[in-house]
XYZ file of C-alpha atoms in Angstrom:
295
model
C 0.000 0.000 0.000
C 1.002 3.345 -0.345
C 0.941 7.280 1.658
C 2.595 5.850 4.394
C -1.407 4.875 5.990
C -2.312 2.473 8.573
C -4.672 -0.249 6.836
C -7.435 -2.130 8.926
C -8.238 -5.026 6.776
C -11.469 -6.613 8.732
C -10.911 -9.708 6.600
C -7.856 -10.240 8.425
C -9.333 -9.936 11.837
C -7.836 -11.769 14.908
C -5.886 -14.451 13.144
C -5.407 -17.614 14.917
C -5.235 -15.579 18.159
C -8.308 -16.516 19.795
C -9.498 -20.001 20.628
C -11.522 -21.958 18.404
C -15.580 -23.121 19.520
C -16.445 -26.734 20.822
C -19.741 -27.469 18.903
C -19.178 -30.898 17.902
C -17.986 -34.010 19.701
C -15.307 -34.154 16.544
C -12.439 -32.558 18.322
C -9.109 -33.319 20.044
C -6.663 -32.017 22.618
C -4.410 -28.806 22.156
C -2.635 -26.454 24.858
C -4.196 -25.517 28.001
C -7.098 -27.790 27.401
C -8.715 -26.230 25.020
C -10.462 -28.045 22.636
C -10.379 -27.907 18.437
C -12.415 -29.138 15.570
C -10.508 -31.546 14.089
C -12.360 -30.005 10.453
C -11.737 -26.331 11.422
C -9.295 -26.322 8.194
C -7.872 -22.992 7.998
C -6.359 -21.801 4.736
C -3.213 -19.837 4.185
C -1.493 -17.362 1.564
C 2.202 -17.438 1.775
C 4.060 -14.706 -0.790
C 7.523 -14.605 -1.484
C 7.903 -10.987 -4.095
C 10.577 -8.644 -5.311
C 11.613 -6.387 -8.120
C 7.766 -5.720 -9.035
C 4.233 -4.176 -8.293
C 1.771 -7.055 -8.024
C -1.810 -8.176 -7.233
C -2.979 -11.389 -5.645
C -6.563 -12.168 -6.120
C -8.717 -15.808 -5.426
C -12.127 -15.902 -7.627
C -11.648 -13.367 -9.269
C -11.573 -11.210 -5.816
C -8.954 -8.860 -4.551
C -6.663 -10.421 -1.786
C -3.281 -8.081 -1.583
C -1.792 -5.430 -3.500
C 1.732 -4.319 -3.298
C 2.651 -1.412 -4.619
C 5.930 -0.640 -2.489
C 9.312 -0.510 -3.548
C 11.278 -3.532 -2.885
C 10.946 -7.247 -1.756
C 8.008 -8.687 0.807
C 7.596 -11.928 2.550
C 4.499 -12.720 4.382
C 1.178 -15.164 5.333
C -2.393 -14.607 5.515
C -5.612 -16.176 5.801
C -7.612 -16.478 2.960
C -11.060 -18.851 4.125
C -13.356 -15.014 4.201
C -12.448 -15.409 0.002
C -13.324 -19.188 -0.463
C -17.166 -19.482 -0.266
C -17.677 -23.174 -0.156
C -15.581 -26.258 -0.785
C -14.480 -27.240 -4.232
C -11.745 -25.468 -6.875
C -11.045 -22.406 -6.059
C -9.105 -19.954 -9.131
C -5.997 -18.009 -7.397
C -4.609 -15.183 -10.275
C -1.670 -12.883 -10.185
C -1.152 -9.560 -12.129
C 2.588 -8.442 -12.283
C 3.600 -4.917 -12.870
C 7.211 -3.277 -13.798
C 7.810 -0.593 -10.817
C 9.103 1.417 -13.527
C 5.684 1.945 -15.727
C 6.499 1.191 -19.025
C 9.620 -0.500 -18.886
C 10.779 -4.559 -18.825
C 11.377 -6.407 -15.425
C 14.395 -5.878 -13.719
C 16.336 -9.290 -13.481
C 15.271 -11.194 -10.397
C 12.267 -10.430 -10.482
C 9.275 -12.663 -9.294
C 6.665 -13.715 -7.461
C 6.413 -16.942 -5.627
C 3.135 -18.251 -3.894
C 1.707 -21.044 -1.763
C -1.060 -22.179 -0.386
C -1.378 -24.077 3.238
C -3.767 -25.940 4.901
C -3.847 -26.628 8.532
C -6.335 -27.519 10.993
C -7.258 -24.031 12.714
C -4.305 -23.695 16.042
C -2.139 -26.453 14.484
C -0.008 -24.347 12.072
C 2.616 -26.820 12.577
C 0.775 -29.081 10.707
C 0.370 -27.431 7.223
C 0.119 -29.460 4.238
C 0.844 -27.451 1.330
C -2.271 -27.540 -1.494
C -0.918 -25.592 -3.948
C 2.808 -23.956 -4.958
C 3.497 -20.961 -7.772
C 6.387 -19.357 -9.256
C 6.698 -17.192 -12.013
C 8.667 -18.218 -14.802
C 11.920 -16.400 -16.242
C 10.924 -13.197 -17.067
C 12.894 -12.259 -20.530
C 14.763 -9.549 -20.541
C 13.057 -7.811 -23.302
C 9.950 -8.390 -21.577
C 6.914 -6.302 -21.316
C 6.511 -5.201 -17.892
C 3.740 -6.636 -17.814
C 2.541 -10.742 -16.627
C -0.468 -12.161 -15.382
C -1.029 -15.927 -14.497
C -4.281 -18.385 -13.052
C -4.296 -21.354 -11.581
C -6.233 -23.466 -9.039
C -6.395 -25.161 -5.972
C -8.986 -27.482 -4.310
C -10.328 -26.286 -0.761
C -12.362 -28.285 1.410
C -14.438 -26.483 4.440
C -17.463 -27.360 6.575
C -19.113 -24.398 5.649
C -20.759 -21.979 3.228
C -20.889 -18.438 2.809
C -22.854 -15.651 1.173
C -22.138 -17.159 -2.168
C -21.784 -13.224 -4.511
C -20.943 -15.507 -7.348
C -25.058 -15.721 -7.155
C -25.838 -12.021 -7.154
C -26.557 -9.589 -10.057
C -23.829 -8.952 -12.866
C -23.239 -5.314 -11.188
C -21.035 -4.491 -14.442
C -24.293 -4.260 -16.539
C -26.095 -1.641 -14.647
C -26.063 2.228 -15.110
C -22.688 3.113 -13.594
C -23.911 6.366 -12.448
C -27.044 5.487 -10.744
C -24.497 2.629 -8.801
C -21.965 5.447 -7.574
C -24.932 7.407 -6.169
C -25.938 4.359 -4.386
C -22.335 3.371 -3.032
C -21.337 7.231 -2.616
C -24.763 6.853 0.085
C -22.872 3.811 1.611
C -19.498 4.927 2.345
C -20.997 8.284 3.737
C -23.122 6.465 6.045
C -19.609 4.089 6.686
C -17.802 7.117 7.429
C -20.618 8.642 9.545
C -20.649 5.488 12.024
C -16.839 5.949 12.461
C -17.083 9.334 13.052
C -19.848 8.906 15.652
C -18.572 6.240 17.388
C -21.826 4.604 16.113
C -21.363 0.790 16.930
C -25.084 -0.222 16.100
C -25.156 1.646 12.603
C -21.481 0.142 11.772
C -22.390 -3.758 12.571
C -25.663 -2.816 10.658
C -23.764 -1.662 7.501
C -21.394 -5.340 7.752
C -23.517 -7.612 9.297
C -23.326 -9.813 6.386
C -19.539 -9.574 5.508
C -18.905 -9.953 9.143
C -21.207 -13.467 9.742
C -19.057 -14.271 6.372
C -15.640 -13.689 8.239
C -16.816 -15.286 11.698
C -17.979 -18.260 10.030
C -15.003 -18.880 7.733
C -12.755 -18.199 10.698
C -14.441 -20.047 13.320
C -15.201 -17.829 15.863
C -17.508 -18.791 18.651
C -20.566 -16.802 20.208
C -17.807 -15.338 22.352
C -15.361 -14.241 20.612
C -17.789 -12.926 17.792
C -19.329 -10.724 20.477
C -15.583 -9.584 22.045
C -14.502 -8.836 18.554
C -17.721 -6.798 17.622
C -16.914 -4.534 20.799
C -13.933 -2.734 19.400
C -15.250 -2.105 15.985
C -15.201 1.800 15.741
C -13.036 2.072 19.486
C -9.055 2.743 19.094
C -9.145 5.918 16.982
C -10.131 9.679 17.230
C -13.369 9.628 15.914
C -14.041 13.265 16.839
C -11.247 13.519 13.966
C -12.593 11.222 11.072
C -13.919 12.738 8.158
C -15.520 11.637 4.590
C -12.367 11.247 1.570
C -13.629 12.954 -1.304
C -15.253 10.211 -3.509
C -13.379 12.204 -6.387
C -10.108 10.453 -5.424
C -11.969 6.912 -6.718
C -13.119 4.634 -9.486
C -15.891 2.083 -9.593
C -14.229 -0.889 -9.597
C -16.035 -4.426 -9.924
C -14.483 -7.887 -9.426
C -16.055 -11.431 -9.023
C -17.071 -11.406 -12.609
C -19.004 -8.321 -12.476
C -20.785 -9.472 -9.162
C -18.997 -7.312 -6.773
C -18.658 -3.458 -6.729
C -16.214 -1.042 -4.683
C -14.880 2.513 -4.506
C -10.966 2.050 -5.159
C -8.046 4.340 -5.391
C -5.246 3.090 -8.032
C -2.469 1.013 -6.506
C -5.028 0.356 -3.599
C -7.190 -2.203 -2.553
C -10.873 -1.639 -2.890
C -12.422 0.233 0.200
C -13.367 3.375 1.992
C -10.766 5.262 3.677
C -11.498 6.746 6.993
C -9.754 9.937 6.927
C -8.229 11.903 9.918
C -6.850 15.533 10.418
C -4.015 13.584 11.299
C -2.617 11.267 8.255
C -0.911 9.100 10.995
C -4.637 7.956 11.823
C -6.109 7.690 8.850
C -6.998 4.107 7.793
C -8.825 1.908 5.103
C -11.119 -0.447 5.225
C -11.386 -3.194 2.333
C -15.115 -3.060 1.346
C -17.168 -4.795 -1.787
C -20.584 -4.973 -2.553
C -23.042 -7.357 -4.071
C -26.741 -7.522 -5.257
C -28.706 -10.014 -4.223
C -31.571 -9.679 -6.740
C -32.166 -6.786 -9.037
C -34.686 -5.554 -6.367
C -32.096 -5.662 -3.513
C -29.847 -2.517 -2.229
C -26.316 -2.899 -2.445
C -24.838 -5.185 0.518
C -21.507 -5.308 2.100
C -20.009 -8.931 1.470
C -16.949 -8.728 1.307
């Protein structure tokens, strides 16, 4: 990311840092007695990057963007992006740093996919292992790859794939609607508004808690903090002139994005060292239906 901003990505919340629920009698024995689902399969992004811009996305739905100088190592969760079991489509786009010009030799992008009951990282399996091939050095600049890997999880999410082809519709009348959204966003922030905020997510949230496990609990001591921790008497609306309408998931998802960011609404401070963003997509259930956070 770039502008030197702190970055609250809610699909990223609490990894593996709480316990997991007991609801079935499938479980087993971990540290301090607490108890596991033996199915609880968690499923991690490991990327390995340098000498490029790039973009990581799984069904066709934004999962990182790097657009800083130099190399990056790192692991994520990714279950919030895979809505049910099956084969799931992981893509990279690759970008020169230099716009217009090749590669610089070295440069790459390597990526892998883990699965590991949820608490037992030390027992990853890896699913699924990526690297880009040698770049030539006359090349473009420009390189962009798919593949796929097979998940397998006891649940099911909102399934957006189902929604309405958002790319069809009048592009205007859709940033009225999401300009309406992200004010109202920015308004619960700003008021310290905790009701109107877990109204605006409810359904991306039950998406995350779900696909991460969380009990009753944890849900509930999660939900508490949501618009604590920063100086909401400070926040303000960013001026939707600084985005694009952006739409991923094969036209069934719709954001506000800035270029070289993910898509989201940033919650802007008088002070840049508070300002955040927070990754945000919409979907349609039916052509009837208001826009819904999902994602």
């Amino acid at each position: 990311m770039v502008n030197n901003r702190n970055y609250i990505v809610l699909l990223l919340l609490a990894i593996g840092t709480l316990g997991c629920s007991n609801t079935s009698n499938n479980t087993k024995e971990i540290k301090m007695g607490v108890k596991t689902e033996t199915n609880q399969l968690m499923y991690e992004l490991a990327i390995d990057a340098r000498g490029c811009y790039f973009e990581v996305y799984i069904n066709d739905v934004p999962v990182y963007f790097h657009y800083n100088v130099g190399a990056t190592a790192f692991r994520l969760p990714v279950n919030s992006f895979i809505p049910k079991s099956g084969e799931q489509r992981i893509s990279l786009k690759m970008f020169s740093v230099v716009e217009g010009k090749p590669f610089p030799s070295g440069a790459e992008v390597s990526l892998k996919i883990d699965e590991y009951p949820k608490g037992e990282a030390r027992e990853r399996k890896t699913k699924f292992s990526y690297k880009t091939p040698s770049l030539e050095s006359k090349n473009s600049g420009n390189f962009a790859d798919e593949k796929s890997f097979v998940a397998n999880v006891p649940y099911e999410l909102t399934d957006w794939s189902q929604g309405i082809d958002l790319s069809k519709e009048d592009h205007t009348v859709i940033m009225k609607e999401l300009e309406k959204k992200y004010m109202e966003y920015t308004d619960a922030f700003k008021s310290a508004d905790l009701s109107k905020y877990k109204e605006l997510t409810k359904l991306r949230q039950d998406n995350i808690f779900t696909s991460m496990y969380y009990s009753k609990e944890q849900r509930e001591q999660t939900e508490s903090v949501y618009v604590s921790g920063i100086q909401n008497n400070k926040v303000r609306f960013f001026p939707l002139e600084n985005y694009k309408v952006a739409f991923y998931g094969n036209g069934r998802l719709v954001g506000l994005q800035k270029k070289g960011d993910a898509p989201g609404v940033f919650i802007d401070n008088e002070d840049e060292k508070e300002a955040f963003m927070e990754y945000i997509l919409f979907y349609r259930k039916n052509k009837n239906a208001p826009l819904e956070i999902v994602l």
